[in-house]
């Protein structure tokens, strides 16, 4: 029979020894760690999780998913083992708070960064609008489409529930910003069917001091004031009115910036015809465009021939001889005008950025 009255000295193992042993084999958990855990109790507004700590950790229902959850059973099952994010340190009862939502957010940011790097087009439904634009969800993150990047004739309020193709403008986890463009996605799709030198018919949708915006089949192209005519024009308003139907030629397609540049100047049979005889310009548009394409092709072939021309080595002076006559780069740069001086009046695409909502709703 076992003696029930053995002392701690006789046993050789005290309660303090037992506590010390627990501390020795207990893992150290810190906020931000991702650890495996097993669900052993589901409660109405949360669940208790065994992660190997002395006290069961707790996950509240609002931390169970990146999406709305009405019941813990929608996400977790008893005895299920999965990864958890340690959200807070131990409370006064020694209990840690866990999150699945934070893991999903980390993986969502990783995914959208990958999609941006691939310049992928994604689709998402608009779930709300505000003064600055429209809101969508991408991989569970809340994305913002600035009004200047929504290409539709519908009022913004009517876009709720509509599925839109989108391109990424900004993916910034540190600033919690995810900004997208509907216009860029449409322009890219349209660009795949357009060519430089092609004549298209469009409608004037807006006139600014620096040019006119032309709708060409659902996407907007810019007819810069310098590309309206060979003759000087004080303002595009003197040539066009909103809703005018125009014939224009595509002179540049910039998929990365989502821009289509247009010209009527290159279609003029004689300088100033866009001001004096617009109908003649439209009648001769295809003929003038064909000449433009021929000139463009000749330039390209000339550039290719020049780049492949082999110079005899005996005619090449030593490198030191060449260097003596070359002025410093700074001297060369002084006389070179900026490459984009015609764009300085064009407003930024995301000028409403101060109203961009956070990608993660806290």
mmCIF file of C-alpha atoms in Angstrom:
data_model
loop_
_atom_site.group_PDB
_atom_site.id
_atom_site.type_symbol
_atom_site.label_atom_id
_atom_site.label_comp_id
_atom_site.label_asym_id
_atom_site.label_seq_id
_atom_site.Cartn_x
_atom_site.Cartn_y
_atom_site.Cartn_z
ATOM 1 C CA UNK A 1 0.000 0.000 0.000
ATOM 2 C CA UNK A 2 1.322 3.502 -0.937
ATOM 3 C CA UNK A 3 2.024 5.803 2.002
ATOM 4 C CA UNK A 4 -0.181 8.892 1.510
ATOM 5 C CA UNK A 5 1.861 10.909 4.012
ATOM 6 C CA UNK A 6 5.229 11.067 2.193
ATOM 7 C CA UNK A 7 6.870 14.485 2.559
ATOM 8 C CA UNK A 8 8.241 16.624 -0.277
ATOM 9 C CA UNK A 9 11.754 15.808 0.968
ATOM 10 C CA UNK A 10 11.054 12.061 0.730
ATOM 11 C CA UNK A 11 9.595 12.447 -2.749
ATOM 12 C CA UNK A 12 12.382 14.803 -3.861
ATOM 13 C CA UNK A 13 10.089 16.843 -6.210
ATOM 14 C CA UNK A 14 8.211 19.967 -5.057
ATOM 15 C CA UNK A 15 5.482 22.104 -6.669
ATOM 16 C CA UNK A 16 8.171 24.710 -7.394
ATOM 17 C CA UNK A 17 10.207 22.036 -9.186
ATOM 18 C CA UNK A 18 7.165 21.104 -11.276
ATOM 19 C CA UNK A 19 6.508 24.769 -12.222
ATOM 20 C CA UNK A 20 10.155 25.206 -13.133
ATOM 21 C CA UNK A 21 9.978 22.115 -15.336
ATOM 22 C CA UNK A 22 6.921 23.531 -17.120
ATOM 23 C CA UNK A 23 8.754 26.796 -17.691
ATOM 24 C CA UNK A 24 11.770 24.899 -19.003
ATOM 25 C CA UNK A 25 9.795 23.072 -21.673
ATOM 26 C CA UNK A 26 7.331 25.856 -22.458
ATOM 27 C CA UNK A 27 7.843 27.561 -25.822
ATOM 28 C CA UNK A 28 8.376 31.304 -25.959
ATOM 29 C CA UNK A 29 5.629 32.960 -28.008
ATOM 30 C CA UNK A 30 5.780 36.528 -29.336
ATOM 31 C CA UNK A 31 3.287 38.714 -31.211
ATOM 32 C CA UNK A 32 3.888 38.343 -34.943
ATOM 33 C CA UNK A 33 4.868 34.657 -34.751
ATOM 34 C CA UNK A 34 3.015 32.138 -36.910
ATOM 35 C CA UNK A 35 2.503 28.862 -35.024
ATOM 36 C CA UNK A 36 0.601 25.584 -35.505
ATOM 37 C CA UNK A 37 -2.397 25.048 -33.254
ATOM 38 C CA UNK A 38 -5.258 22.611 -32.731
ATOM 39 C CA UNK A 39 -8.865 23.638 -32.148
ATOM 40 C CA UNK A 40 -10.202 21.967 -29.025
ATOM 41 C CA UNK A 41 -13.184 24.136 -28.067
ATOM 42 C CA UNK A 42 -15.485 26.240 -30.221
ATOM 43 C CA UNK A 43 -17.435 28.980 -28.450
ATOM 44 C CA UNK A 44 -20.257 31.260 -29.685
ATOM 45 C CA UNK A 45 -17.917 34.188 -30.507
ATOM 46 C CA UNK A 46 -14.529 32.522 -30.764
ATOM 47 C CA UNK A 47 -12.502 29.363 -30.155
ATOM 48 C CA UNK A 48 -9.833 27.991 -27.799
ATOM 49 C CA UNK A 49 -6.667 26.800 -29.515
ATOM 50 C CA UNK A 50 -3.900 24.529 -28.168
ATOM 51 C CA UNK A 51 -0.566 25.898 -29.382
ATOM 52 C CA UNK A 52 1.569 24.247 -26.689
ATOM 53 C CA UNK A 53 1.422 27.106 -24.211
ATOM 54 C CA UNK A 54 0.524 26.631 -20.525
ATOM 55 C CA UNK A 55 -2.857 28.283 -21.158
ATOM 56 C CA UNK A 56 -5.087 27.763 -24.186
ATOM 57 C CA UNK A 57 -4.914 30.624 -26.685
ATOM 58 C CA UNK A 58 -8.063 32.371 -27.903
ATOM 59 C CA UNK A 59 -9.153 33.494 -31.373
ATOM 60 C CA UNK A 60 -12.124 35.896 -31.534
ATOM 61 C CA UNK A 61 -14.582 35.540 -34.401
ATOM 62 C CA UNK A 62 -13.513 38.847 -36.002
ATOM 63 C CA UNK A 63 -9.977 37.459 -36.427
ATOM 64 C CA UNK A 64 -11.045 34.206 -38.105
ATOM 65 C CA UNK A 65 -11.120 35.419 -41.691
ATOM 66 C CA UNK A 66 -10.357 38.280 -44.044
ATOM 67 C CA UNK A 67 -14.056 38.075 -44.948
ATOM 68 C CA UNK A 68 -17.105 38.530 -42.737
ATOM 69 C CA UNK A 69 -17.813 35.519 -40.483
ATOM 70 C CA UNK A 70 -21.133 35.043 -38.682
ATOM 71 C CA UNK A 71 -20.312 31.766 -36.942
ATOM 72 C CA UNK A 72 -16.948 30.204 -35.916
ATOM 73 C CA UNK A 73 -18.049 26.901 -37.499
ATOM 74 C CA UNK A 74 -17.830 28.591 -40.925
ATOM 75 C CA UNK A 75 -14.041 28.612 -40.531
ATOM 76 C CA UNK A 76 -12.968 26.132 -37.819
ATOM 77 C CA UNK A 77 -13.739 22.531 -36.865
ATOM 78 C CA UNK A 78 -12.977 20.741 -33.588
ATOM 79 C CA UNK A 79 -9.585 18.971 -33.560
ATOM 80 C CA UNK A 80 -8.538 20.789 -36.745
ATOM 81 C CA UNK A 81 -4.847 21.736 -36.869
ATOM 82 C CA UNK A 82 -3.723 24.795 -38.831
ATOM 83 C CA UNK A 83 -1.504 27.899 -38.661
ATOM 84 C CA UNK A 84 -2.321 30.857 -36.422
ATOM 85 C CA UNK A 85 -0.812 34.336 -36.104
ATOM 86 C CA UNK A 86 -0.056 35.518 -32.557
ATOM 87 C CA UNK A 87 -1.833 38.847 -32.387
ATOM 88 C CA UNK A 88 -1.210 39.976 -28.799
ATOM 89 C CA UNK A 89 0.970 39.001 -25.871
ATOM 90 C CA UNK A 90 -0.382 37.172 -22.849
ATOM 91 C CA UNK A 91 -3.124 38.914 -20.863
ATOM 92 C CA UNK A 92 -3.383 38.850 -17.072
ATOM 93 C CA UNK A 93 -4.618 35.244 -17.278
ATOM 94 C CA UNK A 94 -1.621 34.190 -19.371
ATOM 95 C CA UNK A 95 -3.741 33.802 -22.511
ATOM 96 C CA UNK A 96 -2.554 34.728 -26.020
ATOM 97 C CA UNK A 97 -4.864 36.144 -28.702
ATOM 98 C CA UNK A 98 -4.597 34.573 -32.167
ATOM 99 C CA UNK A 99 -5.600 35.517 -35.705
ATOM 100 C CA UNK A 100 -6.139 33.779 -39.022
ATOM 101 C CA UNK A 101 -7.148 37.065 -40.633
ATOM 102 C CA UNK A 102 -3.608 38.468 -40.378
ATOM 103 C CA UNK A 103 -2.136 35.428 -42.146
ATOM 104 C CA UNK A 104 -4.663 35.843 -44.942
ATOM 105 C CA UNK A 105 -3.769 39.529 -45.261
ATOM 106 C CA UNK A 106 -0.034 38.769 -45.469
ATOM 107 C CA UNK A 107 -0.646 36.211 -48.193
ATOM 108 C CA UNK A 108 -3.056 38.576 -49.992
ATOM 109 C CA UNK A 109 -0.406 41.321 -50.143
ATOM 110 C CA UNK A 110 2.138 38.799 -51.423
ATOM 111 C CA UNK A 111 -0.289 37.715 -54.126
ATOM 112 C CA UNK A 112 -1.183 41.235 -55.325
ATOM 113 C CA UNK A 113 2.515 42.165 -55.441
ATOM 114 C CA UNK A 114 3.060 39.153 -57.677
ATOM 115 C CA UNK A 115 0.107 40.128 -59.888
ATOM 116 C CA UNK A 116 1.444 43.676 -60.172
ATOM 117 C CA UNK A 117 4.916 42.376 -61.111
ATOM 118 C CA UNK A 118 3.284 40.289 -63.851
ATOM 119 C CA UNK A 119 1.262 43.359 -64.978
ATOM 120 C CA UNK A 120 -1.785 41.106 -64.748
ATOM 121 C CA UNK A 121 -5.354 42.171 -65.437
ATOM 122 C CA UNK A 122 -7.759 41.184 -62.660
ATOM 123 C CA UNK A 123 -11.550 41.339 -62.419
ATOM 124 C CA UNK A 124 -13.571 42.437 -59.424
ATOM 125 C CA UNK A 125 -17.056 43.669 -58.615
ATOM 126 C CA UNK A 126 -17.633 47.185 -57.292
ATOM 127 C CA UNK A 127 -19.137 46.967 -53.787
ATOM 128 C CA UNK A 128 -19.323 50.696 -52.981
ATOM 129 C CA UNK A 129 -18.523 54.172 -54.304
ATOM 130 C CA UNK A 130 -17.416 57.394 -52.643
ATOM 131 C CA UNK A 131 -16.712 60.970 -53.689
ATOM 132 C CA UNK A 132 -13.319 60.059 -55.147
ATOM 133 C CA UNK A 133 -14.056 56.800 -56.954
ATOM 134 C CA UNK A 134 -15.128 53.174 -56.492
ATOM 135 C CA UNK A 135 -14.234 50.351 -54.090
ATOM 136 C CA UNK A 136 -13.504 46.729 -55.012
ATOM 137 C CA UNK A 137 -11.954 43.679 -53.325
ATOM 138 C CA UNK A 138 -8.820 42.001 -54.681
ATOM 139 C CA UNK A 139 -7.684 38.814 -52.891
ATOM 140 C CA UNK A 140 -9.755 40.009 -49.928
ATOM 141 C CA UNK A 141 -8.059 43.428 -49.783
ATOM 142 C CA UNK A 142 -10.033 46.595 -50.330
ATOM 143 C CA UNK A 143 -8.934 48.324 -53.527
ATOM 144 C CA UNK A 144 -9.693 51.850 -54.718
ATOM 145 C CA UNK A 145 -10.334 52.997 -58.303
ATOM 146 C CA UNK A 146 -9.884 56.797 -58.630
ATOM 147 C CA UNK A 147 -12.650 58.497 -60.578
ATOM 148 C CA UNK A 148 -10.124 59.536 -63.247
ATOM 149 C CA UNK A 149 -9.420 55.843 -63.865
ATOM 150 C CA UNK A 150 -13.035 54.724 -64.301
ATOM 151 C CA UNK A 151 -13.825 54.496 -68.026
ATOM 152 C CA UNK A 152 -17.596 54.382 -68.281
ATOM 153 C CA UNK A 153 -20.388 56.773 -69.104
ATOM 154 C CA UNK A 154 -22.455 55.496 -66.186
ATOM 155 C CA UNK A 155 -22.651 57.529 -62.971
ATOM 156 C CA UNK A 156 -20.361 56.016 -60.325
ATOM 157 C CA UNK A 157 -23.339 55.076 -58.151
ATOM 158 C CA UNK A 158 -24.641 52.746 -60.878
ATOM 159 C CA UNK A 159 -21.396 50.756 -60.925
ATOM 160 C CA UNK A 160 -22.157 48.937 -57.643
ATOM 161 C CA UNK A 161 -22.388 45.225 -58.425
ATOM 162 C CA UNK A 162 -20.697 45.580 -61.819
ATOM 163 C CA UNK A 163 -17.665 43.398 -62.589
ATOM 164 C CA UNK A 164 -14.723 45.417 -63.987
ATOM 165 C CA UNK A 165 -11.359 44.498 -65.543
ATOM 166 C CA UNK A 166 -8.579 46.256 -63.616
ATOM 167 C CA UNK A 167 -4.839 46.938 -63.710
ATOM 168 C CA UNK A 168 -2.662 47.770 -60.704
ATOM 169 C CA UNK A 169 -1.511 51.360 -60.182
ATOM 170 C CA UNK A 170 -0.160 51.114 -56.640
ATOM 171 C CA UNK A 171 0.478 48.212 -54.257
ATOM 172 C CA UNK A 172 1.853 49.569 -50.986
ATOM 173 C CA UNK A 173 1.518 47.342 -47.936
ATOM 174 C CA UNK A 174 3.397 49.783 -45.676
ATOM 175 C CA UNK A 175 0.938 52.580 -46.431
ATOM 176 C CA UNK A 176 -1.977 50.131 -46.627
ATOM 177 C CA UNK A 177 -2.905 51.325 -50.135
ATOM 178 C CA UNK A 178 -4.151 49.332 -53.095
ATOM 179 C CA UNK A 179 -5.021 51.502 -56.116
ATOM 180 C CA UNK A 180 -6.304 50.162 -59.431
ATOM 181 C CA UNK A 181 -7.261 51.413 -62.877
ATOM 182 C CA UNK A 182 -10.238 50.416 -64.987
ATOM 183 C CA UNK A 183 -9.083 52.778 -67.729
ATOM 184 C CA UNK A 184 -5.675 51.114 -68.054
ATOM 185 C CA UNK A 185 -7.255 47.672 -68.409
ATOM 186 C CA UNK A 186 -9.566 48.896 -71.160
ATOM 187 C CA UNK A 187 -6.791 50.798 -72.915
ATOM 188 C CA UNK A 188 -4.566 47.711 -72.897
ATOM 189 C CA UNK A 189 -7.360 45.578 -74.322
ATOM 190 C CA UNK A 190 -8.097 48.208 -76.950
ATOM 191 C CA UNK A 191 -4.396 48.669 -77.711
ATOM 192 C CA UNK A 192 -4.115 45.009 -78.630
ATOM 193 C CA UNK A 193 -6.393 45.799 -81.581
ATOM 194 C CA UNK A 194 -4.888 49.186 -82.517
ATOM 195 C CA UNK A 195 -1.773 50.157 -84.451
ATOM 196 C CA UNK A 196 0.318 53.290 -84.725
ATOM 197 C CA UNK A 197 -0.617 54.990 -88.013
ATOM 198 C CA UNK A 198 -4.193 53.704 -87.933
ATOM 199 C CA UNK A 199 -7.054 56.140 -88.618
ATOM 200 C CA UNK A 200 -10.014 55.886 -86.239
ATOM 201 C CA UNK A 201 -13.275 57.754 -85.752
ATOM 202 C CA UNK A 202 -13.975 59.121 -82.299
ATOM 203 C CA UNK A 203 -16.066 61.568 -80.312
ATOM 204 C CA UNK A 204 -14.808 64.580 -78.375
ATOM 205 C CA UNK A 205 -15.625 63.885 -74.710
ATOM 206 C CA UNK A 206 -13.676 66.671 -73.026
ATOM 207 C CA UNK A 207 -11.635 69.756 -73.908
ATOM 208 C CA UNK A 208 -8.763 71.083 -71.792
ATOM 209 C CA UNK A 209 -6.301 73.924 -72.438
ATOM 210 C CA UNK A 210 -3.675 71.341 -73.434
ATOM 211 C CA UNK A 211 -5.838 69.275 -75.796
ATOM 212 C CA UNK A 212 -8.999 67.285 -76.435
ATOM 213 C CA UNK A 213 -9.918 63.866 -75.082
ATOM 214 C CA UNK A 214 -11.363 61.637 -77.793
ATOM 215 C CA UNK A 215 -13.446 58.528 -77.115
ATOM 216 C CA UNK A 216 -12.426 55.830 -79.595
ATOM 217 C CA UNK A 217 -14.605 52.833 -78.887
ATOM 218 C CA UNK A 218 -14.808 53.041 -75.118
ATOM 219 C CA UNK A 219 -11.290 54.274 -74.351
ATOM 220 C CA UNK A 220 -9.969 57.818 -74.250
ATOM 221 C CA UNK A 221 -7.091 59.153 -76.313
ATOM 222 C CA UNK A 222 -5.444 62.568 -76.037
ATOM 223 C CA UNK A 223 -5.271 64.854 -79.059
ATOM 224 C CA UNK A 224 -2.651 67.286 -77.743
ATOM 225 C CA UNK A 225 -2.962 70.904 -78.867
ATOM 226 C CA UNK A 226 0.397 70.591 -80.643
ATOM 227 C CA UNK A 227 -1.001 67.707 -82.738
ATOM 228 C CA UNK A 228 -4.194 69.423 -83.961
ATOM 229 C CA UNK A 229 -2.647 71.409 -86.827
ATOM 230 C CA UNK A 230 0.647 72.558 -88.296
ATOM 231 C CA UNK A 231 -0.591 76.097 -87.730
ATOM 232 C CA UNK A 232 -0.616 77.633 -84.248
ATOM 233 C CA UNK A 233 -3.807 77.178 -82.214
ATOM 234 C CA UNK A 234 -4.505 79.279 -79.129
ATOM 235 C CA UNK A 235 -6.980 76.830 -77.610
ATOM 236 C CA UNK A 236 -8.604 73.523 -78.656
ATOM 237 C CA UNK A 237 -11.995 75.174 -78.027
ATOM 238 C CA UNK A 238 -11.441 77.196 -81.205
ATOM 239 C CA UNK A 239 -11.405 73.985 -83.270
ATOM 240 C CA UNK A 240 -13.609 71.438 -81.447
ATOM 241 C CA UNK A 241 -16.776 71.242 -79.413
ATOM 242 C CA UNK A 242 -17.755 68.470 -77.002
ATOM 243 C CA UNK A 243 -19.599 65.633 -78.830
ATOM 244 C CA UNK A 244 -17.991 66.497 -82.197
ATOM 245 C CA UNK A 245 -17.273 63.409 -84.302
ATOM 246 C CA UNK A 246 -13.655 63.486 -85.469
ATOM 247 C CA UNK A 247 -11.255 61.469 -87.568
ATOM 248 C CA UNK A 248 -7.859 61.056 -85.919
ATOM 249 C CA UNK A 249 -4.695 59.033 -86.404
ATOM 250 C CA UNK A 250 -2.950 57.074 -83.653
ATOM 251 C CA UNK A 251 0.652 58.230 -83.246
ATOM 252 C CA UNK A 252 1.594 56.495 -79.986
ATOM 253 C CA UNK A 253 0.386 53.627 -77.793
ATOM 254 C CA UNK A 254 1.771 53.616 -74.247
ATOM 255 C CA UNK A 255 0.400 50.502 -72.551
ATOM 256 C CA UNK A 256 2.425 51.012 -69.358
ATOM 257 C CA UNK A 257 0.933 54.443 -68.714
ATOM 258 C CA UNK A 258 -2.423 53.600 -70.292
ATOM 259 C CA UNK A 259 -2.201 56.431 -72.835
ATOM 260 C CA UNK A 260 -3.208 56.715 -76.469
ATOM 261 C CA UNK A 261 -1.812 59.729 -78.315
ATOM 262 C CA UNK A 262 -3.702 61.024 -81.350
ATOM 263 C CA UNK A 263 -3.079 63.470 -84.182
ATOM 264 C CA UNK A 264 -4.986 65.362 -86.868
ATOM 265 C CA UNK A 265 -1.915 67.441 -87.793
ATOM 266 C CA UNK A 266 -0.357 64.423 -89.525
ATOM 267 C CA UNK A 267 -3.522 64.064 -91.646
ATOM 268 C CA UNK A 268 -3.430 67.597 -93.076
ATOM 269 C CA UNK A 269 -2.783 67.639 -96.864
ATOM 270 C CA UNK A 270 -1.594 71.244 -96.390
ATOM 271 C CA UNK A 271 -0.584 72.980 -93.147
ATOM 272 C CA UNK A 272 -3.601 74.614 -91.508
ATOM 273 C CA UNK A 273 -6.262 72.497 -93.243
ATOM 274 C CA UNK A 274 -7.747 71.434 -89.872
ATOM 275 C CA UNK A 275 -8.640 75.093 -89.359
ATOM 276 C CA UNK A 276 -9.513 76.057 -92.933
ATOM 277 C CA UNK A 277 -11.003 72.884 -94.453
ATOM 278 C CA UNK A 278 -11.620 70.092 -91.957
ATOM 279 C CA UNK A 279 -13.762 68.053 -94.405
ATOM 280 C CA UNK A 280 -10.812 67.824 -96.799
ATOM 281 C CA UNK A 281 -8.623 66.503 -93.967
ATOM 282 C CA UNK A 282 -11.181 63.791 -93.189
ATOM 283 C CA UNK A 283 -11.597 62.902 -96.898
ATOM 284 C CA UNK A 284 -7.824 62.526 -97.334
ATOM 285 C CA UNK A 285 -7.199 60.945 -93.917
ATOM 286 C CA UNK A 286 -6.504 57.377 -95.080
ATOM 287 C CA UNK A 287 -4.270 58.607 -97.914
ATOM 288 C CA UNK A 288 -2.225 60.830 -95.562
ATOM 289 C CA UNK A 289 -2.047 58.054 -92.967
ATOM 290 C CA UNK A 290 -0.624 55.682 -95.581
ATOM 291 C CA UNK A 291 2.141 58.215 -96.329
ATOM 292 C CA UNK A 292 2.807 58.589 -92.599
ATOM 293 C CA UNK A 293 3.183 54.818 -92.218
ATOM 294 C CA UNK A 294 5.568 54.696 -95.188
ATOM 295 C CA UNK A 295 7.720 57.436 -93.642
ATOM 296 C CA UNK A 296 7.629 55.664 -90.281
ATOM 297 C CA UNK A 297 8.700 52.392 -91.863
ATOM 298 C CA UNK A 298 11.522 54.102 -93.774
ATOM 299 C CA UNK A 299 12.805 55.653 -90.542
ATOM 300 C CA UNK A 300 12.691 52.308 -88.759
ATOM 301 C CA UNK A 301 14.544 50.570 -91.582
ATOM 302 C CA UNK A 302 17.128 53.364 -91.654
ATOM 303 C CA UNK A 303 17.682 53.065 -87.915
ATOM 304 C CA UNK A 304 18.064 49.290 -88.206
ATOM 305 C CA UNK A 305 20.562 49.608 -91.048
ATOM 306 C CA UNK A 306 22.574 52.170 -89.119
ATOM 307 C CA UNK A 307 22.726 50.014 -86.009
ATOM 308 C CA UNK A 308 23.937 46.973 -87.948
ATOM 309 C CA UNK A 309 26.541 48.800 -90.035
ATOM 310 C CA UNK A 310 30.026 47.448 -89.384
ATOM 311 C CA UNK A 311 32.827 50.003 -89.237
ATOM 312 C CA UNK A 312 36.299 48.837 -90.234
ATOM 313 C CA UNK A 313 38.505 48.576 -87.170
ATOM 314 C CA UNK A 314 41.416 50.445 -88.761
ATOM 315 C CA UNK A 315 39.235 53.544 -89.100
ATOM 316 C CA UNK A 316 38.374 53.629 -85.403
ATOM 317 C CA UNK A 317 40.704 55.992 -83.514
ATOM 318 C CA UNK A 318 41.986 54.978 -80.085
ATOM 319 C CA UNK A 319 39.571 55.532 -77.220
ATOM 320 C CA UNK A 320 41.785 58.269 -75.758
ATOM 321 C CA UNK A 321 41.600 60.261 -79.006
ATOM 322 C CA UNK A 322 37.810 60.113 -78.959
ATOM 323 C CA UNK A 323 37.566 61.140 -75.330
ATOM 324 C CA UNK A 324 39.570 64.351 -75.802
ATOM 325 C CA UNK A 325 36.879 66.049 -77.898
ATOM 326 C CA UNK A 326 33.893 64.878 -75.925
ATOM 327 C CA UNK A 327 32.542 67.593 -73.585
ATOM 328 C CA UNK A 328 31.347 66.619 -70.097
ATOM 329 C CA UNK A 329 27.839 65.218 -69.892
ATOM 330 C CA UNK A 330 26.695 68.237 -67.897
ATOM 331 C CA UNK A 331 27.579 70.548 -70.805
ATOM 332 C CA UNK A 332 25.568 68.422 -73.201
ATOM 333 C CA UNK A 333 22.567 68.296 -70.899
ATOM 334 C CA UNK A 334 22.303 72.082 -70.574
ATOM 335 C CA UNK A 335 20.901 72.537 -74.072
ATOM 336 C CA UNK A 336 18.673 69.476 -74.118
ATOM 337 C CA UNK A 337 15.009 70.348 -73.412
ATOM 338 C CA UNK A 338 12.966 67.973 -71.210
ATOM 339 C CA UNK A 339 11.546 65.011 -73.127
ATOM 340 C CA UNK A 340 8.100 65.475 -71.609
ATOM 341 C CA UNK A 341 7.738 69.256 -71.668
ATOM 342 C CA UNK A 342 4.390 68.959 -73.489
ATOM 343 C CA UNK A 343 2.940 66.970 -70.600
ATOM 344 C CA UNK A 344 3.606 69.437 -67.800
ATOM 345 C CA UNK A 345 0.015 70.719 -67.801
ATOM 346 C CA UNK A 346 -1.562 67.276 -67.723
ATOM 347 C CA UNK A 347 -2.964 66.563 -64.244
ATOM 348 C CA UNK A 348 -1.742 63.495 -62.354
ATOM 349 C CA UNK A 349 -3.785 60.332 -62.780
ATOM 350 C CA UNK A 350 -4.223 59.899 -59.040
ATOM 351 C CA UNK A 351 -4.682 63.493 -57.905
ATOM 352 C CA UNK A 352 -7.488 62.355 -55.563
ATOM 353 C CA UNK A 353 -5.052 60.145 -53.640
ATOM 354 C CA UNK A 354 -5.645 61.860 -50.310
ATOM 355 C CA UNK A 355 -9.112 60.246 -50.354
ATOM 356 C CA UNK A 356 -7.865 56.711 -50.989
ATOM 357 C CA UNK A 357 -9.297 54.353 -48.328
ATOM 358 C CA UNK A 358 -7.103 51.805 -46.557
ATOM 359 C CA UNK A 359 -6.783 48.357 -48.131
ATOM 360 C CA UNK A 360 -7.206 46.698 -44.742
ATOM 361 C CA UNK A 361 -10.258 47.698 -42.761
ATOM 362 C CA UNK A 362 -9.262 47.745 -39.118
#
